[in-house]
Coordinates of C-alpha atoms (C1' of nucleotides) in Angstrom, one line a residue:
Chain C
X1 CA 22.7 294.4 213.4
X2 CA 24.0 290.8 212.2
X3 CA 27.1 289.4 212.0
X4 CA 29.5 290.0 209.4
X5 CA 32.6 288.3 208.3
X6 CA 34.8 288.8 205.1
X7 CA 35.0 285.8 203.6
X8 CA 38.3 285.0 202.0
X9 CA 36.1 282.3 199.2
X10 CA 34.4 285.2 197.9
X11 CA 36.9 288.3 199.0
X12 CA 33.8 289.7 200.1
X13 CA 32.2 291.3 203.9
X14 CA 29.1 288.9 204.2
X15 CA 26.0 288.4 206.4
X16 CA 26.9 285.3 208.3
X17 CA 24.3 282.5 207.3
X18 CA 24.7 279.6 209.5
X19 CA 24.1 276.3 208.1
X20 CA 21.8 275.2 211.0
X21 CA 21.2 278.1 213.8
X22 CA 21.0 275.4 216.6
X23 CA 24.4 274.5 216.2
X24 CA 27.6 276.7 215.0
X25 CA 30.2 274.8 213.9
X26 CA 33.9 276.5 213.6
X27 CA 37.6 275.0 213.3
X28 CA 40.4 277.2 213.3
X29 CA 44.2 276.0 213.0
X30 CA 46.2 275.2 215.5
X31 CA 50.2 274.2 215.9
X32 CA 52.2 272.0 215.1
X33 CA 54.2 271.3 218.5
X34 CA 57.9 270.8 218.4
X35 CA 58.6 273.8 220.0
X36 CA 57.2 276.9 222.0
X37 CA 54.6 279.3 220.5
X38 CA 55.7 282.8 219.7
X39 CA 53.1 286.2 219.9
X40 CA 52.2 285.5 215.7
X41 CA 50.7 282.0 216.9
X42 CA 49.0 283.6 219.6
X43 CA 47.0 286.3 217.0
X44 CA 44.3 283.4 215.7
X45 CA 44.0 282.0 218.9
X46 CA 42.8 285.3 220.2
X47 CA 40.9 286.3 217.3
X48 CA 39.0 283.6 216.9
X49 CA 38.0 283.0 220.8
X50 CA 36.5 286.5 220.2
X51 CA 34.5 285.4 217.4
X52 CA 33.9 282.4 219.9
X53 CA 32.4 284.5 222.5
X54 CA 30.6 286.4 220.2
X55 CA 28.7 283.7 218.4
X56 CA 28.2 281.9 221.9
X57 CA 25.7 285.4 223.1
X58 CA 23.9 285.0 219.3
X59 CA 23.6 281.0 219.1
X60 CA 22.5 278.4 221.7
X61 CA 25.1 276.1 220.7
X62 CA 28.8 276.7 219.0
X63 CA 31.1 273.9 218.1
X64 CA 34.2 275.2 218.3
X65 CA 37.5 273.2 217.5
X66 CA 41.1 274.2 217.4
X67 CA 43.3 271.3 216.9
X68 CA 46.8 270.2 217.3
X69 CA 48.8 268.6 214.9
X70 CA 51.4 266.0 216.7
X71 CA 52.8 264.5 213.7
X72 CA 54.9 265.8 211.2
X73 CA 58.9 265.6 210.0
X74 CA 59.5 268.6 211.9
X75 CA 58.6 266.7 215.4
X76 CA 60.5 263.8 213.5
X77 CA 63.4 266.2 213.7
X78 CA 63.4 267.2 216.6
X79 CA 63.0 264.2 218.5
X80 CA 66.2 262.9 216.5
X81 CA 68.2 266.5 217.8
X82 CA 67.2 266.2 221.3
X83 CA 67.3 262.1 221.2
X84 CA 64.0 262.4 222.6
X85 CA 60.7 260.1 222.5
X86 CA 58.0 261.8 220.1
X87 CA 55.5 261.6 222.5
X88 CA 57.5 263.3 224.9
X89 CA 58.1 266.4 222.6
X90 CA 54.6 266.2 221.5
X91 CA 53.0 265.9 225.5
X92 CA 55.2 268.8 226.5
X93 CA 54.5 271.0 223.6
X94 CA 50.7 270.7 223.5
X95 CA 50.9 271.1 227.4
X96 CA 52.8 274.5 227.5
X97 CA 50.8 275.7 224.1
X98 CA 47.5 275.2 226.1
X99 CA 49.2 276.9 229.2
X100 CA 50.0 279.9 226.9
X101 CA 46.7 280.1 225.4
X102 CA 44.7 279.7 228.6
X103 CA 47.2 282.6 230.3
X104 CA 45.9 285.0 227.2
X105 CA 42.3 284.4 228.6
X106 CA 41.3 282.3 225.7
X107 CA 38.2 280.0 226.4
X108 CA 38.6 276.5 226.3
X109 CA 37.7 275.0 222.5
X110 CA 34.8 272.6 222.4
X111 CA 37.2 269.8 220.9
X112 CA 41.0 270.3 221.3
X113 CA 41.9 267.3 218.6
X114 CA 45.3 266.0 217.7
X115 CA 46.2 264.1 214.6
X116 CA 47.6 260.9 215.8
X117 CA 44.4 260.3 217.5
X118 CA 42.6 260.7 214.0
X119 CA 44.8 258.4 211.6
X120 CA 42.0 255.5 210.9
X121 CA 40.1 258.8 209.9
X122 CA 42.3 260.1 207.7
X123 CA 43.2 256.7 205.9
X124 CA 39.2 256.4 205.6
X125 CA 39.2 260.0 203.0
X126 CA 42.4 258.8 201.7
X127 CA 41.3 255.3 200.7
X128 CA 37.9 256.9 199.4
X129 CA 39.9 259.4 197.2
X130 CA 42.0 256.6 196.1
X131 CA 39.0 254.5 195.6
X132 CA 37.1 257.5 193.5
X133 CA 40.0 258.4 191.4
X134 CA 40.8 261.3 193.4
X135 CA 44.3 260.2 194.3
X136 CA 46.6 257.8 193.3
X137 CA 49.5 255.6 194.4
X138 CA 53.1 256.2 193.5
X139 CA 56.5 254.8 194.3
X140 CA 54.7 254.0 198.1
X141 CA 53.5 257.8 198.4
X142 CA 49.6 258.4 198.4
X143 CA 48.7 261.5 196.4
X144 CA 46.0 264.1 195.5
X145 CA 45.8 264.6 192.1
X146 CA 45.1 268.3 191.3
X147 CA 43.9 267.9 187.8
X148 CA 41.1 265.6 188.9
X149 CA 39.5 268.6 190.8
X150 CA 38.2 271.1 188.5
X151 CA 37.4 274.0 191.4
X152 CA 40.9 273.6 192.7
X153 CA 42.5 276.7 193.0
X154 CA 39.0 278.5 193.7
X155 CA 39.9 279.4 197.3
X156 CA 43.7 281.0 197.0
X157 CA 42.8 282.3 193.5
X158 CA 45.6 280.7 191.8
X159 CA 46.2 278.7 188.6
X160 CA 48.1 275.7 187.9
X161 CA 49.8 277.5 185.0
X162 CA 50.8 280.5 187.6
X163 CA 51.8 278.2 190.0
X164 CA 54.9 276.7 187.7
X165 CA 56.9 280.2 186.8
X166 CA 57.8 280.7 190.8
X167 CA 58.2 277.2 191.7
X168 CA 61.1 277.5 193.9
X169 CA 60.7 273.3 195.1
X170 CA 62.2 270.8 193.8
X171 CA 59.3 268.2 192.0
X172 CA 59.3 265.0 193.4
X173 CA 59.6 262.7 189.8
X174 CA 56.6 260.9 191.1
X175 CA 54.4 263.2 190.9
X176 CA 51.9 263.1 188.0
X177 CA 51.4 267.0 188.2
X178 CA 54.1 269.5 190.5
X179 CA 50.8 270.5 192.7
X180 CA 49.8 267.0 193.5
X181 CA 50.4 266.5 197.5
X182 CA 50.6 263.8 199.6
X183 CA 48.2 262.4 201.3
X184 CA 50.5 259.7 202.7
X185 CA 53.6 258.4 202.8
X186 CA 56.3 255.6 203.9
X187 CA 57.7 255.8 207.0
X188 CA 61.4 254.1 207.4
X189 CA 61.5 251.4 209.9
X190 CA 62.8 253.8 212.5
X191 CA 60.4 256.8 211.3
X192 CA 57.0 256.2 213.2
X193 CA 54.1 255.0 210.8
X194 CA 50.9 253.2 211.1
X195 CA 50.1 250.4 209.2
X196 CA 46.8 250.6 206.0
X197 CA 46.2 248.9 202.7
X198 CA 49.3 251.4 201.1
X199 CA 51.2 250.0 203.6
X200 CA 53.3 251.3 206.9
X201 CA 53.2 255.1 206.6
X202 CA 51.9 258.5 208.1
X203 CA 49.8 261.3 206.7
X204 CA 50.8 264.6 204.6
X205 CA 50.3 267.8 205.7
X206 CA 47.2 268.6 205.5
X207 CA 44.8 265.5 205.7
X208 CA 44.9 265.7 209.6
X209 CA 42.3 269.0 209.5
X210 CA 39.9 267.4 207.0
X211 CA 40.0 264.2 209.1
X212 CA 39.1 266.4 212.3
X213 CA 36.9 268.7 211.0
X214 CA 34.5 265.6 209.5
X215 CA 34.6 263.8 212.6
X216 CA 33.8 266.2 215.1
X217 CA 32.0 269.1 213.4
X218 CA 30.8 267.5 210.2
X219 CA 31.0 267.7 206.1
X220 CA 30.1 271.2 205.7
X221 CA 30.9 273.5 208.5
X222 CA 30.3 277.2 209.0
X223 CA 33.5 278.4 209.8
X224 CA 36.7 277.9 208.9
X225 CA 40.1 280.4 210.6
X226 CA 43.4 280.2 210.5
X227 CA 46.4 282.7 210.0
X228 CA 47.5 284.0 206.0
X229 CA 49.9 281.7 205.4
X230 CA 47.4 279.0 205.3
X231 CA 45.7 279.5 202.6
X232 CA 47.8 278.6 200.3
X233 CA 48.9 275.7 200.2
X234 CA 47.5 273.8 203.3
X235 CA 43.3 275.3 203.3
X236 CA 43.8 275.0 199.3
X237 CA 44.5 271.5 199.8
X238 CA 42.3 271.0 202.8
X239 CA 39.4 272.2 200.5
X240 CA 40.3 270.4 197.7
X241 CA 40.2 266.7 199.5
X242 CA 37.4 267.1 201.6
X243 CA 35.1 268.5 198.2
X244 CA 36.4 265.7 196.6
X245 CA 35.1 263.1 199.5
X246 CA 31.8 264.8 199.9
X247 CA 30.8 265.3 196.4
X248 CA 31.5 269.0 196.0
X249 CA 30.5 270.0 199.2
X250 CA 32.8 272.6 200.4
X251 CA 34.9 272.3 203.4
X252 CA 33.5 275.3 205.3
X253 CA 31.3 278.4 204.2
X254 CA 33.1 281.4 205.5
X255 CA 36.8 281.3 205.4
X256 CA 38.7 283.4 207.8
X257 CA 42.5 284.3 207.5
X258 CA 44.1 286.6 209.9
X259 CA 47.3 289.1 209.1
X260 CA 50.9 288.6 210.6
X261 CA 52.7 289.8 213.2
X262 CA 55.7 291.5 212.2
X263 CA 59.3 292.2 214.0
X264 CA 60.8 295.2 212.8
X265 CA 58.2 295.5 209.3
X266 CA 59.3 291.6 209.0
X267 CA 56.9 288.5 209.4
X268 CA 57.6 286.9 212.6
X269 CA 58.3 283.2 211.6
X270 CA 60.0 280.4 213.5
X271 CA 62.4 279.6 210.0
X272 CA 63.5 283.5 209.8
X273 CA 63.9 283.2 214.0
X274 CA 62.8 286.4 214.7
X275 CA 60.1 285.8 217.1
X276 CA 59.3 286.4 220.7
X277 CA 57.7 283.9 222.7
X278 CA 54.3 283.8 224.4
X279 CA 55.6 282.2 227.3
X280 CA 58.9 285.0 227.4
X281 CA 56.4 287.7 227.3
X282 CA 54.2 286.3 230.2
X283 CA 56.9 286.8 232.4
X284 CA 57.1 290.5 232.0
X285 CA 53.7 291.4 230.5
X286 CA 50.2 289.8 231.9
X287 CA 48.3 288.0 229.4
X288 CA 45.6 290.2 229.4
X289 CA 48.0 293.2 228.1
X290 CA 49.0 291.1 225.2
X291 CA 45.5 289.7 224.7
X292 CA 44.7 293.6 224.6
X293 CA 47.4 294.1 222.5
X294 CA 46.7 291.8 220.1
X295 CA 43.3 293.4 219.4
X296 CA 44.4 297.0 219.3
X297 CA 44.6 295.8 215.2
X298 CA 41.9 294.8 213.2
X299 CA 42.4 290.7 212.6
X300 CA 42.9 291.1 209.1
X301 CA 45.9 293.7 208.7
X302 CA 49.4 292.8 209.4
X303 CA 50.2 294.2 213.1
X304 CA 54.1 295.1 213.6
X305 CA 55.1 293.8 217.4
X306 CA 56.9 296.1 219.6
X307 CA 56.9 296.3 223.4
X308 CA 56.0 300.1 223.2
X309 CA 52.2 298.5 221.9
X310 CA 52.6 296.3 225.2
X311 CA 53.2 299.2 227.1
X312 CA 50.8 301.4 226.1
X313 CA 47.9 298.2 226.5
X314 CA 49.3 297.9 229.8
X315 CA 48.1 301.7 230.5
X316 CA 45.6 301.7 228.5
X317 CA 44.2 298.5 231.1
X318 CA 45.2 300.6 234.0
X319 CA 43.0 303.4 232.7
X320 CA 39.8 301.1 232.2
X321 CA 40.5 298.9 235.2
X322 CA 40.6 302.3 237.6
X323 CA 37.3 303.7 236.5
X324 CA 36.5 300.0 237.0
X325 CA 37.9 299.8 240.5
X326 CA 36.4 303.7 241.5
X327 CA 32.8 302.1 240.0
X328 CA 33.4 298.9 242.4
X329 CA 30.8 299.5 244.9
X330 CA 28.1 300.3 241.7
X331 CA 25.3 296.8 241.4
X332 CA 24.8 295.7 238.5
X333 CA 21.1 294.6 238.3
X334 CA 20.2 295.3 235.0
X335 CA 20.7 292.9 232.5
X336 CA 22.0 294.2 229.5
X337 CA 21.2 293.0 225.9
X338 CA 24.0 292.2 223.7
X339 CA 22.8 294.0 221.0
X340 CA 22.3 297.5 219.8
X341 CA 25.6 299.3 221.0
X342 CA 28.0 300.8 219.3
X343 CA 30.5 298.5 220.8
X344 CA 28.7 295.4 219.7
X345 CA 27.9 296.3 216.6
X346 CA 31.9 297.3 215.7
X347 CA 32.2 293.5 216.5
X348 CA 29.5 292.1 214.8
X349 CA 30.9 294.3 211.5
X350 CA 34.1 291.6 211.0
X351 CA 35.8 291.9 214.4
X352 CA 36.4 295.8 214.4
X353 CA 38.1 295.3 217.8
X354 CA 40.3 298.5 217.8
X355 CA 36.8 300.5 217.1
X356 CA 35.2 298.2 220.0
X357 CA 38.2 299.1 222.4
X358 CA 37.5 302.8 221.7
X359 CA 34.2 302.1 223.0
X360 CA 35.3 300.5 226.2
X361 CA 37.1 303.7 226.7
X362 CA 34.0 306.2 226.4
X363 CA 31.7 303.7 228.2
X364 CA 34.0 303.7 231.0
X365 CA 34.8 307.4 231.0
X366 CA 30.8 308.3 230.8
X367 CA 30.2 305.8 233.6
X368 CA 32.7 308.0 236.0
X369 CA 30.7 311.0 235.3
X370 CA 27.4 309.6 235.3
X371 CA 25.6 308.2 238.8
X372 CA 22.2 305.9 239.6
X373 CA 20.6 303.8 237.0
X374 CA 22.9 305.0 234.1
X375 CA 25.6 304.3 235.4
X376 CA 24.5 301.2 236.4
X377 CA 23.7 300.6 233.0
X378 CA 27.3 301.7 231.4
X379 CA 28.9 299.3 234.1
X380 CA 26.9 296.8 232.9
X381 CA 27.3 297.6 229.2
X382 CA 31.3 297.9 230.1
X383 CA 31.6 294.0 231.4
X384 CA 29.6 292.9 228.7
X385 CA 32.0 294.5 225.9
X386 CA 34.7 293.8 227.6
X387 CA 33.5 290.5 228.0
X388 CA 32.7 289.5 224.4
X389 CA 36.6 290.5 223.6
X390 CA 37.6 288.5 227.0
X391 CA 38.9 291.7 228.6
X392 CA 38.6 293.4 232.0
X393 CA 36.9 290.4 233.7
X394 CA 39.3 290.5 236.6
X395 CA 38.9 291.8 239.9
X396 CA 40.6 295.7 239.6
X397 CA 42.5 294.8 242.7
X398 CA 43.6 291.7 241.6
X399 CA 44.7 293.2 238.3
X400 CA 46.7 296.2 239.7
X401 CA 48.5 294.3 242.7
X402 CA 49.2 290.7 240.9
X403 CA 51.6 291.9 238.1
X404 CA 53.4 288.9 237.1
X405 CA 56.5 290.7 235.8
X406 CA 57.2 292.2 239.4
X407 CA 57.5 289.8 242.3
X408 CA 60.3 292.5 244.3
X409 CA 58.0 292.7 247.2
X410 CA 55.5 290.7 249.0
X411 CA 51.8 292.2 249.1
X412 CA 52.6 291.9 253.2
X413 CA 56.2 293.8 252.6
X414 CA 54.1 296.6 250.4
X415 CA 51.4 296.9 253.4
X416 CA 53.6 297.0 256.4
X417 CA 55.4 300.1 254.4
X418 CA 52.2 301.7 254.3
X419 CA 51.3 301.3 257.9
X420 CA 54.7 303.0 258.7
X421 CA 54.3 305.9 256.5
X422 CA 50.8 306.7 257.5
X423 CA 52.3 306.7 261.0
X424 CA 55.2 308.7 259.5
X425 CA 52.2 311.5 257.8
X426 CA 50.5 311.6 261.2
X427 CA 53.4 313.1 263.2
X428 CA 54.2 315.6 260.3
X429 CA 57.1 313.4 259.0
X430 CA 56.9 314.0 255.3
X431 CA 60.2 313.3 254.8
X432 CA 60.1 310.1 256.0
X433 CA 56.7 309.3 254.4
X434 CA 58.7 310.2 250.5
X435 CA 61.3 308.2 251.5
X436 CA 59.1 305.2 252.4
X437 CA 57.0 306.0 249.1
X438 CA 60.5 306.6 247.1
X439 CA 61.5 302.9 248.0
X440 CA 58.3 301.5 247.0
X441 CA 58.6 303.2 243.9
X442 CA 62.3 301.8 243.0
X443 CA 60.9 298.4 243.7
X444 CA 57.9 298.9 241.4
X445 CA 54.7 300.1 243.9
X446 CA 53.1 302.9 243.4
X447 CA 50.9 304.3 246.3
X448 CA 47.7 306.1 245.8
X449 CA 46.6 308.3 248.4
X450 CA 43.1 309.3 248.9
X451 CA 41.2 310.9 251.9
X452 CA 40.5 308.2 253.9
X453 CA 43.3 305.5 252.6
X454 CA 46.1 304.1 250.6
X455 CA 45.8 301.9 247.8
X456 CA 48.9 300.0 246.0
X457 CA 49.7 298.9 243.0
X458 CA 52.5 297.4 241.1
X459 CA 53.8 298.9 238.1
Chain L
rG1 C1' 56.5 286.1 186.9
rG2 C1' 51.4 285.1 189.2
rC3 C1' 48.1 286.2 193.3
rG4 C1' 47.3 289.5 197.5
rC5 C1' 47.7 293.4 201.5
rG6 C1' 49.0 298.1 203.4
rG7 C1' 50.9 303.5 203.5
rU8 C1' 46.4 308.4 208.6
rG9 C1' 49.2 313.2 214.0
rG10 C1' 55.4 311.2 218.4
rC11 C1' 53.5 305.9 218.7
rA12 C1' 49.2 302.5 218.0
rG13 C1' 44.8 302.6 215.3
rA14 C1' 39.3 303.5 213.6
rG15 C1' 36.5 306.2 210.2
rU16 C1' 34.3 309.5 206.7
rG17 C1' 32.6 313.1 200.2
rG18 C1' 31.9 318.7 203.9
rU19 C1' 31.6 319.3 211.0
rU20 C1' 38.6 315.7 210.7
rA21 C1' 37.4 308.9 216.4
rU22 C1' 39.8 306.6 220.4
rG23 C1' 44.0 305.0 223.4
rC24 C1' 49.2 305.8 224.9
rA25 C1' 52.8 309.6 225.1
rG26 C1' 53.5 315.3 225.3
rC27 C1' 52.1 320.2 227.0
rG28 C1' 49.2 323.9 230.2
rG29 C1' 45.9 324.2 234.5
rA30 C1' 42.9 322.4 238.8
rC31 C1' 43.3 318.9 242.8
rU32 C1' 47.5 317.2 246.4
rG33 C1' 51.8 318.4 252.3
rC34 C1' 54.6 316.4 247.8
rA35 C1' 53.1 312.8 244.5
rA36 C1' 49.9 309.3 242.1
rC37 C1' 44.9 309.0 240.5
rU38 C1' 41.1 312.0 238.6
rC39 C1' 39.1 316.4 236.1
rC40 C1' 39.4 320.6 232.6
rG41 C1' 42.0 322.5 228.5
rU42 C1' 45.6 321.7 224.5
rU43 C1' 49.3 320.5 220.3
rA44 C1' 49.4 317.4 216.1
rA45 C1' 47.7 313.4 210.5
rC46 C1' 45.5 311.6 206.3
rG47 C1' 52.6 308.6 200.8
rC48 C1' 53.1 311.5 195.8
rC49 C1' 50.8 313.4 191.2
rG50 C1' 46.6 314.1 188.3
rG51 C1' 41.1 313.6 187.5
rU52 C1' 35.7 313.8 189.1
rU53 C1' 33.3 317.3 192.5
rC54 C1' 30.9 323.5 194.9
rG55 C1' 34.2 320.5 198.2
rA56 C1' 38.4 314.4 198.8
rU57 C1' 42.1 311.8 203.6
rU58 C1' 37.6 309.4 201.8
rC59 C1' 35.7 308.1 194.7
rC60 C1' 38.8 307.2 189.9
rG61 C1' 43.7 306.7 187.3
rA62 C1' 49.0 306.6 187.3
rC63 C1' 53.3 306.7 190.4
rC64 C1' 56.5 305.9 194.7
rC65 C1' 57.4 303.1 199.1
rG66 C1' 56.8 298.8 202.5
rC67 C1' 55.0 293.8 203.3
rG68 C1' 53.1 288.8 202.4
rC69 C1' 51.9 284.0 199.8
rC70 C1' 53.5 280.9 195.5
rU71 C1' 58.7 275.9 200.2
rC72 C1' 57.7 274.2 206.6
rC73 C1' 55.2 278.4 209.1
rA74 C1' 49.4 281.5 212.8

RNA sequence: GGCGCGGUGGCAGAGUGGUUAUGCAGCGGACUGCAACUCCGUUAACGCCGGUUCGAUUCCGACCCGCGCCUCCA
């Protein structure tokens, strides 16, 4: 089975064609950082690392690049409320946003650009679409002229005429046409700028991604992600600029758009303030459980957050990573192809992670019934699954006994305890011994007894 | 107003023109000194109304409800 992705251009589940098979090229949206990342950022980043991983076991060589967008008048803002430097925000920001990311057990991108490192870039496609009648100057601002591009509207599906009834912005009298965007514009003396040939300015919204994308992956790349709310305006606009540099050429082949996370049947968003952050959640939840979380929906649908979905991925990991653990001693020397499971093949069919997770769940539940070579095999078919979704690749041990959220006892505190109540057991003092487990318990360690010994974990 | 998405058992969430996943939670039992874990069994669903069909949760049409984009946002 090949790969398929629904591709927002077409609205339409499609073979994925690469343009050259040798090298995969994909750029997918990252934040702009003037403040922490909540759980509705963290939804692409995970989605797409899958798609990552999974293109990475069918291609010898994937481009991937998710980039960071360091200027904008939001940073300008916030620098001005906190009286801090810019580069300060910005440093901090992209610093924690990579921590978050990394704790969810997302792969490093190939190229993690930023903007400001990419403006000689952007003043090159905006002096070419000046140059080619593309864009035009006005009253110091640099901007796009939508009626120059005939396909424009082609990837959101929307009109110029349909865009003017629900115009709820205020048109800036400059403008030749209300859709036009800016490309650039003036920066006061106390704003930061760059100097170019329309003089001492910074870039729009949305130039920064074209900019990147050309430079690192090329004209035309395969892939293009980002969340919903993208699409219109900012990959409209992206589209629109890049075509208009490269003769038509689109932008990216297959465009990918993931569904919100909601709060309470509302879209989590950082202007309606009802969001919860990564980096809050981490310190209750490990970042697998909202990594598993995050994929118990299929990328596409909206996904309402609640912790009772972090609770149940939390024992839903327990339940795969104890079959895991009672499997620990099983070798794994077959090598397994990535291809021809059902498992896989849910992936390969536009990210069907929840069906995929179902999978891990019979694979793992065969395996514990099954001994010799098969179950070698399913153990082996387990990791890999697992794998291509960036799950279960911790140590069971590790994974039951280093909760994050529960630091009451040291692992030394938790052993001594169960050196005392085996001692307890062995003279015929059960009371002693539930009293001993009791205490663990209210501090958040649940024992295990088996024949032989005790095992721990922290719940 | 334009464009778009969704409504499946207590919760999450796949899927299919007929045998109705999976996980979590619940219930009954086995196991256990007691538990936990595990195992066995089990309850329970397809928004509403029509149509097509031998048969629809699945196809078609209308309706109701919820949500999103059109302004910064993953």
């Amino acid at each position: 089975m090949s790969l398929k992705i629904y591709n927002t251009l077409t609205r339409k589940k499609e073979n994925f064609s690469p343009i050259t098979p040798s090298r995969i090229t994909m750029y997918v949206c990252g934040p702009t950082v003037y403040n922490r990342v909540h759980i509705g950022n963290a939804r692409p980043a995970v989605i797409f690392d899958v798609l990552y991983r999974i293109l990475q076991t069918l291609y010898p060589r994937v481009d991937y690049a998710r980039n960071i967008t360091d200027i904008d008048d939001k940073i300008i803002m916030t620098s001005r409320r906190l009286n801090q430097d810019i580069s300060e925000i910005t440093e901090r920001y992209s610093q924690l946003y990579i921590q978050d990311m990394d704790a969810l057990h997302n792969l490093a991108p190939t190229f993690s650009p930023r903007a400001t490192d990419h403006i000689s870039e952007m003043l090159d496609i905006i002096t070419d679409l000046v140059d080619s009648g593309y864009a035009y100057v006005a009253d110091g601002h640099v901007l796009f002229s939508v009626a120059s591009d005939s396909d424009y509207g082609q990837l959101s599906r929307r009109q110029s005429s349909e865009l003017m009834a629900g115009a709820r912005v205020n048109v800036a009298s400059y403008k030749r046409n209300p859709q036009d965007f800016v490309l650039w514009k003036p920066s006061a003396p106390d704003d930061p700028g760059w100097p170019s040939r329309f003089g001492r300015g910074r870039p729009g919204w949305h130039i920064e991604c074209s900019a990147m994308v050309k430079k690192h992956l090329g004209e035309t790349i395969d892939i293009h992600g980002g969340g919903q709310d993208l699409l219109f305006p900012h990959h409209e606009n992206e589209n629109a600029q890049s075509r208009c540099t490269h003769n038509g050429r689109p932008l990216a082949n297959y465009w990918m758009h993931n569904g919100f996370v909601n709060l309470d049947g509302e879209k989590m968003s950082k202007s309606l303030g009802n969001f919860r952050l990564v980096g809050d959640l981490l310190k209750v939840y490990p970042g697998e459980v909202l990594r598993y979380a995050i994929l118990t929906a299929q990328y596409r649908f909206e996904q309402n957050f609640d912790y009772a979905i972090l609770d149940a991925a939390k024992n839903s990991l327990n339940s795969l990573y104890r079959y895991l653990r009672a499997a620990e001693n099983i070798e794994i020397s077959v090598s397994i192809e990535v291809s021809s499971c059902r498992g896989v093949d849910a992936l390969l069919d536009d990210l069907n992670t929840p069906l995929a997770l179902s999978e891990l769940h019979r694979i793992a539940k065969e395996m514990h019934s099954s001994c010799g070579t098969d179950q070698q095999i399913l153990k082996a078919q387990l990791i890999n699954l697992s794998g291509l979704m960036g799950l279960l690749q911790q140590q069971p041990e590790d994974w039951f006994q280093n909760d994050s959220g529960n630091l009451a006892l040291t692992d030394d505190q938790i052993e001594n305890a169960i050196v005392e109540r085996k001692q307890a057991k062995l003279a015929g003092d059960y009371t002693t011994a539930d009293i001993i487990r009791k205490r663990l318990e209210d501090d958040g360690v649940v024992l295990e007894d088996s024949r032989s010994t005790t095992t721990w974990r922290r719940r």
